[in-house]
Amino acid sequence: EKGGYDYFMLKEIAEQPAAVADTLLGHFQDGRIVLDEQRISDQDLRDIDKVFIVACGSAYHSGMVAKYAIEHWTRLPCEVEIASEFRYRDPVLDRSTLVVAISQSGETADTLEAVRHAKSQKARVLAVCNTNGSQIPREADAVLYTHAGPEIGVASTKAYLAQITANYLVGLALAQARGTKYPDEVAAEFRQLEKMPEAIQKVVDSLDPVREIARELADSKSVLFLGRHVGYPTALEGALKLKELAYMHAEGFPAGELKHGPIALIEDGLPVFIVMPPVEGRGVLHSKLVSNIQEIRARGARTIVIAEEGDEVVRPLSDYFIPIPASTTLLQPLLATIPYQAFAAEVAAARGYDVDKPRNLAKSVTVE
Ligand code: M6R
């Protein structure tokens, strides 16, 4: 049932092109983005003036990625919050607030309680969920299902990429409802998304060097992950994967914060992962990250850089260089996350841990 793979997680990493393609399927009809269920009128959707995204763990990271797209495409303010924090701080919610709840299982207690709190305050709730008939979509006003298929590995992989994909569709649906994007622009964004499975396949097919790096670094005490813009949530996701699977101390943070404290952690031999912005976004952020890499190397750390295959500026500055295909900035997390998944799985295997069932963790967390 593992389809020839040693662990479900490896099978699920390989299934990511299909997870993304299947999540897009049927959601662009007659020139419009369509959700799976919509029990909220088009007018109410148009009147939304603020978006909150609530989720836990990896789903939360997918929401952080979505924030960049939603604000850019809709010009609506969008906040992303850990579901277990959301309802305890009395967030400002009303009938023109859209709360997007993201959950693979649809049964996560923290996320479900955040949904209930939002509804008690008259906010509209849209669920992004991978499990048909689960509780969160049942209580929501609108639903968009991810089609990753069942995910057995406790560490989320294909459900995560499917969540990012579905979140983009939510952003486009809102932009379409509000008229902040013309129909041909929405169509063009959708076509970009449709190209991603092929690029994802390329990354999936080229993970052997990442596994080699993982075996080399498997004894590290600590690993840092840096990124900017959508590379920041990608850094958090890379660190989470490593913590949960390899029980290794790992931290992700925005590279711009380095000089505000974390640079003190940089020491000889410390592995530091960095995601470079794609060539499309090259400019200020690219050159700032280049400076960060130089600062890190000057202090003896080892840099493992994920960048576009054509990024010749960065290649010579990297101790290890992991090329990924070119993409737009917003879509890059669909590619840049994959090496982190493979890295964490391989470090865990090298340390002799159960890749599919890490200690102390449950696939679905149904208690608050
Ligand atoms: O089922 P959910 O998407 O609501 O689960 C949320 C988190 O518990 C989940 O993403 C968790 O962080 C994963 N183990 C991460 O790999």
Coordinates of C-alpha atoms and ligand atoms in Angstrom, one line a residue:
E1 CA 0.0 0.0 0.0
K2 CA 3.1 2.2 0.3
G3 CA 3.4 1.8 -3.5
G4 CA 7.1 0.7 -3.3
Y5 CA 8.1 3.6 -1.0
D6 CA 9.7 3.0 2.4
Y7 CA 7.2 5.4 4.1
F8 CA 3.8 6.8 3.4
M9 CA 5.4 10.3 3.6
L10 CA 7.6 9.6 0.6
K11 CA 4.7 8.3 -1.4
E12 CA 2.7 11.4 -0.4
I13 CA 5.6 13.7 -1.4
A14 CA 5.5 12.1 -4.8
E15 CA 1.7 12.5 -5.0
Q16 CA 2.0 16.3 -4.8
P17 CA 1.6 17.1 -8.5
A18 CA -1.7 15.2 -8.5
A19 CA -2.8 16.8 -5.2
V20 CA -2.4 20.2 -6.7
A21 CA -3.9 19.3 -10.1
D22 CA -6.9 17.6 -8.5
T23 CA -7.5 20.6 -6.2
L24 CA -7.7 22.9 -9.2
L25 CA -10.0 20.6 -11.2
G26 CA -13.5 21.9 -11.9
H27 CA -12.9 25.2 -10.1
F28 CA -12.7 27.4 -13.2
Q29 CA -16.0 27.2 -15.1
D30 CA -17.3 29.6 -17.8
G31 CA -14.6 32.0 -17.0
R32 CA -15.2 32.1 -13.3
I33 CA -13.7 30.6 -10.1
V34 CA -16.3 28.4 -8.4
L35 CA -16.2 27.1 -4.8
D36 CA -17.6 23.6 -3.9
E37 CA -20.3 24.9 -1.5
Q38 CA -21.6 28.5 -1.1
R39 CA -24.3 29.2 1.4
I40 CA -23.5 32.9 1.3
S41 CA -24.8 35.2 -1.3
D42 CA -22.6 36.8 -4.0
Q43 CA -23.6 40.2 -2.6
D44 CA -22.4 39.2 0.9
L45 CA -19.2 38.0 -0.5
R46 CA -18.8 41.3 -2.3
D47 CA -19.4 43.2 1.0
I48 CA -16.6 41.4 2.9
D49 CA -14.2 44.1 4.2
K50 CA -11.7 42.0 6.2
V51 CA -10.3 38.5 6.1
F52 CA -9.0 36.4 9.0
I53 CA -7.4 33.1 8.4
V54 CA -7.4 30.6 11.3
A55 CA -5.6 27.3 11.4
C56 CA -2.9 25.2 13.2
G57 CA 0.5 23.9 12.3
S58 CA 1.1 23.4 8.6
A59 CA -2.4 24.6 7.8
Y60 CA -1.5 27.9 9.5
H61 CA 1.7 28.2 7.4
S62 CA -0.5 27.7 4.3
G63 CA -2.6 30.6 5.5
M64 CA 0.5 32.8 5.9
V65 CA 1.3 32.1 2.3
A66 CA -2.2 32.9 1.3
K67 CA -2.1 36.3 3.0
Y68 CA 0.3 37.6 0.5
A69 CA -1.9 36.6 -2.4
I70 CA -5.2 37.7 -0.8
E71 CA -4.0 41.2 0.0
H72 CA -2.3 41.6 -3.3
W73 CA -5.3 40.4 -5.4
T74 CA -8.2 41.7 -3.3
R75 CA -6.8 44.8 -1.5
L76 CA -8.6 43.5 1.6
P77 CA -6.8 43.5 4.9
C78 CA -6.0 39.9 5.8
E79 CA -4.8 38.6 9.1
V80 CA -3.6 35.1 9.8
E81 CA -3.9 33.7 13.3
I82 CA -3.1 30.5 15.1
A83 CA -6.6 29.1 15.8
S84 CA -5.9 28.4 19.5
E85 CA -5.1 32.0 20.1
F86 CA -7.9 33.6 18.0
R87 CA -10.9 33.3 20.1
Y88 CA -9.2 34.1 23.4
R89 CA -8.4 37.6 22.4
D90 CA -11.8 38.9 21.4
P91 CA -11.0 39.6 17.7
V92 CA -13.0 42.3 16.0
L93 CA -15.6 40.4 13.9
D94 CA -18.9 41.2 12.2
R95 CA -21.0 40.1 9.3
S96 CA -18.6 41.6 6.8
T97 CA -15.7 39.6 8.1
L98 CA -14.7 36.5 6.3
V99 CA -13.0 33.9 8.5
V100 CA -11.2 31.3 6.4
A101 CA -10.6 28.1 8.4
I102 CA -8.0 25.7 6.9
S103 CA -7.8 22.1 8.1
Q104 CA -6.7 18.9 6.5
S105 CA -8.8 16.7 8.8
G106 CA -11.7 19.1 9.3
E107 CA -11.7 17.9 12.9
T108 CA -9.0 19.9 14.6
A109 CA -10.6 21.1 17.9
D110 CA -8.8 24.5 18.0
T111 CA -9.8 25.4 14.5
L112 CA -13.4 24.2 15.0
E113 CA -13.7 26.3 18.2
A114 CA -12.3 29.3 16.3
V115 CA -15.0 28.7 13.6
R116 CA -17.7 28.5 16.3
H117 CA -16.5 31.7 17.9
A118 CA -16.5 33.5 14.5
K119 CA -20.0 32.4 13.8
S120 CA -21.2 33.5 17.2
Q121 CA -20.0 37.0 16.2
K122 CA -21.9 36.8 12.9
A123 CA -18.7 36.5 10.8
R124 CA -18.9 34.4 7.6
V125 CA -16.9 31.2 7.6
L126 CA -15.2 29.6 4.6
A127 CA -13.6 26.2 5.1
V128 CA -10.7 24.8 3.2
C129 CA -10.7 21.2 4.0
N130 CA -9.4 17.8 2.8
T131 CA -12.0 15.6 4.4
N132 CA -15.5 15.4 3.1
G133 CA -18.2 15.4 5.7
S134 CA -16.0 16.5 8.5
Q135 CA -17.1 18.9 11.2
I136 CA -15.5 22.2 10.1
P137 CA -16.9 22.2 6.5
R138 CA -20.3 21.2 8.0
E139 CA -20.4 24.3 10.1
A140 CA -19.1 26.7 7.5
D141 CA -21.0 29.0 5.1
A142 CA -18.8 28.1 2.2
V143 CA -16.4 25.2 1.4
L144 CA -13.5 24.6 -0.9
Y145 CA -12.2 21.0 -0.7
T146 CA -8.6 20.2 -1.3
H147 CA -8.2 16.9 -3.2
A148 CA -5.0 15.6 -1.8
G149 CA -6.6 12.2 -1.0
P150 CA -6.0 10.5 2.4
E151 CA -2.8 11.6 4.0
I152 CA -1.4 8.9 6.3
G153 CA 2.0 10.4 7.3
V154 CA 1.5 12.5 10.4
A155 CA 3.7 15.2 8.8
S156 CA 1.6 17.1 6.3
T157 CA 3.0 17.2 2.7
K158 CA 0.5 16.8 -0.1
A159 CA -2.3 18.3 2.0
Y160 CA -0.1 21.3 2.6
L161 CA 0.5 22.0 -1.1
A162 CA -3.2 21.4 -1.8
Q163 CA -4.1 23.9 0.9
I164 CA -1.9 26.6 -0.6
T165 CA -3.5 25.9 -4.0
A166 CA -7.0 26.1 -2.6
N167 CA -6.2 29.2 -0.6
Y168 CA -5.1 30.9 -3.9
L169 CA -8.5 29.9 -5.4
V170 CA -10.2 31.6 -2.4
G171 CA -8.1 34.7 -3.1
L172 CA -9.1 34.7 -6.7
A173 CA -12.8 34.1 -5.9
L174 CA -12.7 37.1 -3.6
A175 CA -11.0 39.3 -6.2
Q176 CA -13.6 38.2 -8.7
A177 CA -16.5 39.0 -6.4
R178 CA -15.0 42.4 -5.5
G179 CA -13.9 43.2 -9.1
T180 CA -10.4 44.0 -8.0
K181 CA -9.2 41.7 -10.8
Y182 CA -10.7 41.6 -14.3
P183 CA -12.0 38.3 -15.5
D184 CA -9.1 37.8 -17.9
E185 CA -6.6 38.5 -15.1
V186 CA -8.3 35.8 -12.9
A187 CA -8.1 33.4 -15.9
A188 CA -4.4 34.2 -16.3
E189 CA -3.7 33.5 -12.6
F190 CA -5.6 30.2 -12.9
R191 CA -3.6 29.2 -15.9
Q192 CA -0.4 29.9 -13.9
L193 CA -1.7 27.6 -11.2
E194 CA -2.4 24.9 -13.8
K195 CA 1.2 24.9 -14.8
M196 CA 2.4 24.2 -11.3
P197 CA 1.9 20.4 -11.2
E198 CA 4.5 20.0 -14.0
A199 CA 7.0 22.1 -12.1
I200 CA 6.3 20.3 -8.8
Q201 CA 7.0 17.0 -10.6
K202 CA 10.4 18.3 -11.6
V203 CA 11.2 19.1 -8.0
V204 CA 9.9 15.7 -6.8
D205 CA 12.1 14.0 -9.4
S206 CA 15.3 15.8 -8.3
L207 CA 15.3 15.2 -4.5
D208 CA 18.2 12.7 -4.4
P209 CA 20.8 15.5 -3.8
V210 CA 18.6 16.8 -0.9
R211 CA 18.6 13.4 0.7
E212 CA 22.4 13.3 0.4
I213 CA 22.7 16.6 2.2
A214 CA 20.3 15.3 4.8
R215 CA 22.5 12.3 5.6
E216 CA 25.5 14.6 5.8
L217 CA 23.8 17.0 8.2
A218 CA 21.8 14.4 10.2
D219 CA 23.9 14.8 13.3
S220 CA 23.4 18.6 13.5
K221 CA 22.2 19.9 16.9
S222 CA 20.2 22.8 15.4
V223 CA 19.2 24.1 11.9
L224 CA 18.0 27.5 10.9
F225 CA 15.6 28.4 8.1
L226 CA 15.4 31.9 6.6
G227 CA 13.3 33.5 3.9
R228 CA 11.4 36.7 3.1
H229 CA 7.9 37.4 1.8
V230 CA 6.4 34.0 1.0
G231 CA 9.8 32.5 1.7
Y232 CA 9.1 33.3 5.4
P233 CA 6.2 30.9 5.9
T234 CA 8.2 28.4 3.9
A235 CA 11.0 28.7 6.4
L236 CA 8.5 28.1 9.3
E237 CA 7.2 25.0 7.5
G238 CA 10.8 23.7 6.9
A239 CA 11.5 24.1 10.6
L240 CA 8.3 22.4 11.7
K241 CA 8.9 19.4 9.5
L242 CA 12.4 19.0 11.0
K243 CA 11.1 19.4 14.6
E244 CA 8.3 16.9 14.3
L245 CA 10.1 14.2 12.3
A246 CA 13.7 14.4 13.3
Y247 CA 13.2 15.8 16.9
M248 CA 15.9 18.3 16.0
H249 CA 15.9 21.9 17.2
A250 CA 15.0 24.1 14.2
E251 CA 13.8 27.6 13.9
G252 CA 12.5 29.6 10.9
F253 CA 12.4 33.3 10.8
P254 CA 12.3 36.2 8.3
A255 CA 15.8 36.9 7.1
G256 CA 15.4 40.6 7.8
E257 CA 15.2 39.8 11.5
L258 CA 18.7 38.3 11.5
K259 CA 20.4 41.5 12.6
H260 CA 17.8 42.0 15.4
G261 CA 18.9 39.0 17.4
P262 CA 19.2 35.6 15.7
I263 CA 22.5 36.4 14.1
A264 CA 24.0 35.8 17.6
L265 CA 23.1 32.1 17.0
I266 CA 25.3 31.8 13.9
E267 CA 28.4 29.8 14.6
D268 CA 30.9 27.6 12.8
G269 CA 29.2 24.7 11.0
L270 CA 25.6 25.6 11.8
P271 CA 23.4 24.6 8.8
V272 CA 21.3 27.5 7.6
F273 CA 18.6 27.0 4.9
I274 CA 17.7 30.0 2.7
V275 CA 14.9 30.3 0.1
M276 CA 15.8 32.9 -2.6
P277 CA 13.0 34.9 -4.2
P278 CA 12.4 33.9 -7.9
V279 CA 14.0 35.9 -10.6
E280 CA 10.6 37.6 -11.2
G281 CA 10.8 39.1 -7.8
R282 CA 14.6 39.8 -8.0
G283 CA 15.5 43.3 -6.9
V284 CA 15.6 44.6 -3.4
L285 CA 14.7 41.4 -1.6
H286 CA 17.1 39.3 -3.7
S287 CA 20.0 41.5 -3.0
K288 CA 19.1 41.7 0.7
L289 CA 19.1 37.9 1.0
V290 CA 22.5 37.8 -0.8
S291 CA 23.9 40.1 1.9
N292 CA 22.4 37.8 4.6
I293 CA 24.1 34.8 3.0
Q294 CA 27.4 36.6 3.0
E295 CA 27.0 37.6 6.7
I296 CA 26.1 34.0 7.6
R297 CA 29.1 32.6 5.7
A298 CA 31.5 35.1 7.2
R299 CA 30.6 33.6 10.6
G300 CA 31.3 30.1 9.5
A301 CA 27.8 28.7 9.1
R302 CA 27.0 26.4 6.2
T303 CA 24.5 27.7 3.7
I304 CA 22.0 25.5 1.9
V305 CA 20.3 27.6 -0.7
I306 CA 17.0 26.9 -2.5
A307 CA 16.9 29.1 -5.6
E308 CA 15.8 29.1 -9.2
E309 CA 18.0 27.0 -11.4
G310 CA 19.2 30.1 -13.3
D311 CA 20.2 32.0 -10.2
E312 CA 23.9 32.3 -11.0
V313 CA 24.4 35.1 -8.4
V314 CA 23.7 32.9 -5.5
R315 CA 25.1 29.5 -6.6
P316 CA 28.8 30.4 -5.8
L317 CA 27.7 31.7 -2.4
S318 CA 26.1 28.4 -1.4
D319 CA 27.7 25.5 0.3
Y320 CA 24.9 23.4 -1.0
F321 CA 22.7 24.7 -3.9
I322 CA 19.2 23.2 -4.5
P323 CA 17.8 24.4 -7.8
I324 CA 14.0 24.6 -8.4
P325 CA 12.2 25.6 -11.6
A326 CA 11.3 29.3 -12.3
S327 CA 7.9 30.5 -11.0
T328 CA 6.1 33.7 -10.0
T329 CA 6.9 34.9 -6.5
L330 CA 3.4 34.0 -5.1
L331 CA 3.5 30.4 -6.4
Q332 CA 7.1 29.7 -5.3
P333 CA 6.1 28.0 -2.0
L334 CA 4.5 25.2 -4.1
L335 CA 8.1 24.3 -5.2
A336 CA 10.4 25.6 -2.4
T337 CA 8.7 23.6 0.3
I338 CA 9.3 20.2 -1.2
P339 CA 13.1 20.0 -0.5
Y340 CA 12.3 20.7 3.1
Q341 CA 9.9 17.8 3.3
A342 CA 12.4 15.4 1.8
F343 CA 15.2 16.8 4.0
A344 CA 13.2 16.2 7.2
A345 CA 12.1 12.7 6.2
E346 CA 15.7 11.7 5.4
V347 CA 17.2 13.1 8.6
A348 CA 14.5 11.3 10.6
A349 CA 15.2 8.0 8.7
A350 CA 19.0 8.5 9.2
R351 CA 18.4 8.9 12.9
G352 CA 16.3 5.7 13.0
Y353 CA 13.0 7.4 13.7
D354 CA 9.6 6.4 12.5
V355 CA 9.0 8.8 9.6
D356 CA 5.2 8.3 9.4
K357 CA 4.5 8.2 13.1
P358 CA 6.7 10.7 15.0
R359 CA 6.6 10.5 18.8
N360 CA 4.0 12.4 20.8
L361 CA 2.0 13.4 17.8
A362 CA -1.4 12.5 16.4
K363 CA -2.6 13.0 12.8
S364 CA -5.7 14.8 13.9
V365 CA -5.7 16.8 17.1
T366 CA -9.3 16.6 18.4
V367 CA -8.7 18.1 21.9
E368 CA -8.1 21.7 22.6
Ligands
M6R1 O1 -6.0 18.6 10.2 P1 -5.4 20.0 10.3 O2 -5.0 20.5 9.0 O3 -6.4 20.9 11.0 O4 -4.1 19.8 11.3 C1 -3.4 21.0 11.7 C2 -2.1 20.6 12.3 O5 -2.3 19.8 13.4 C3 -1.2 19.9 11.3 O6 -0.9 20.6 10.1 C4 0.2 19.5 11.9 O7 0.9 20.7 12.2 C5 1.0 18.6 11.0 N1 1.5 17.4 11.7 C6 2.2 19.3 10.4 O8 3.0 18.4 9.6

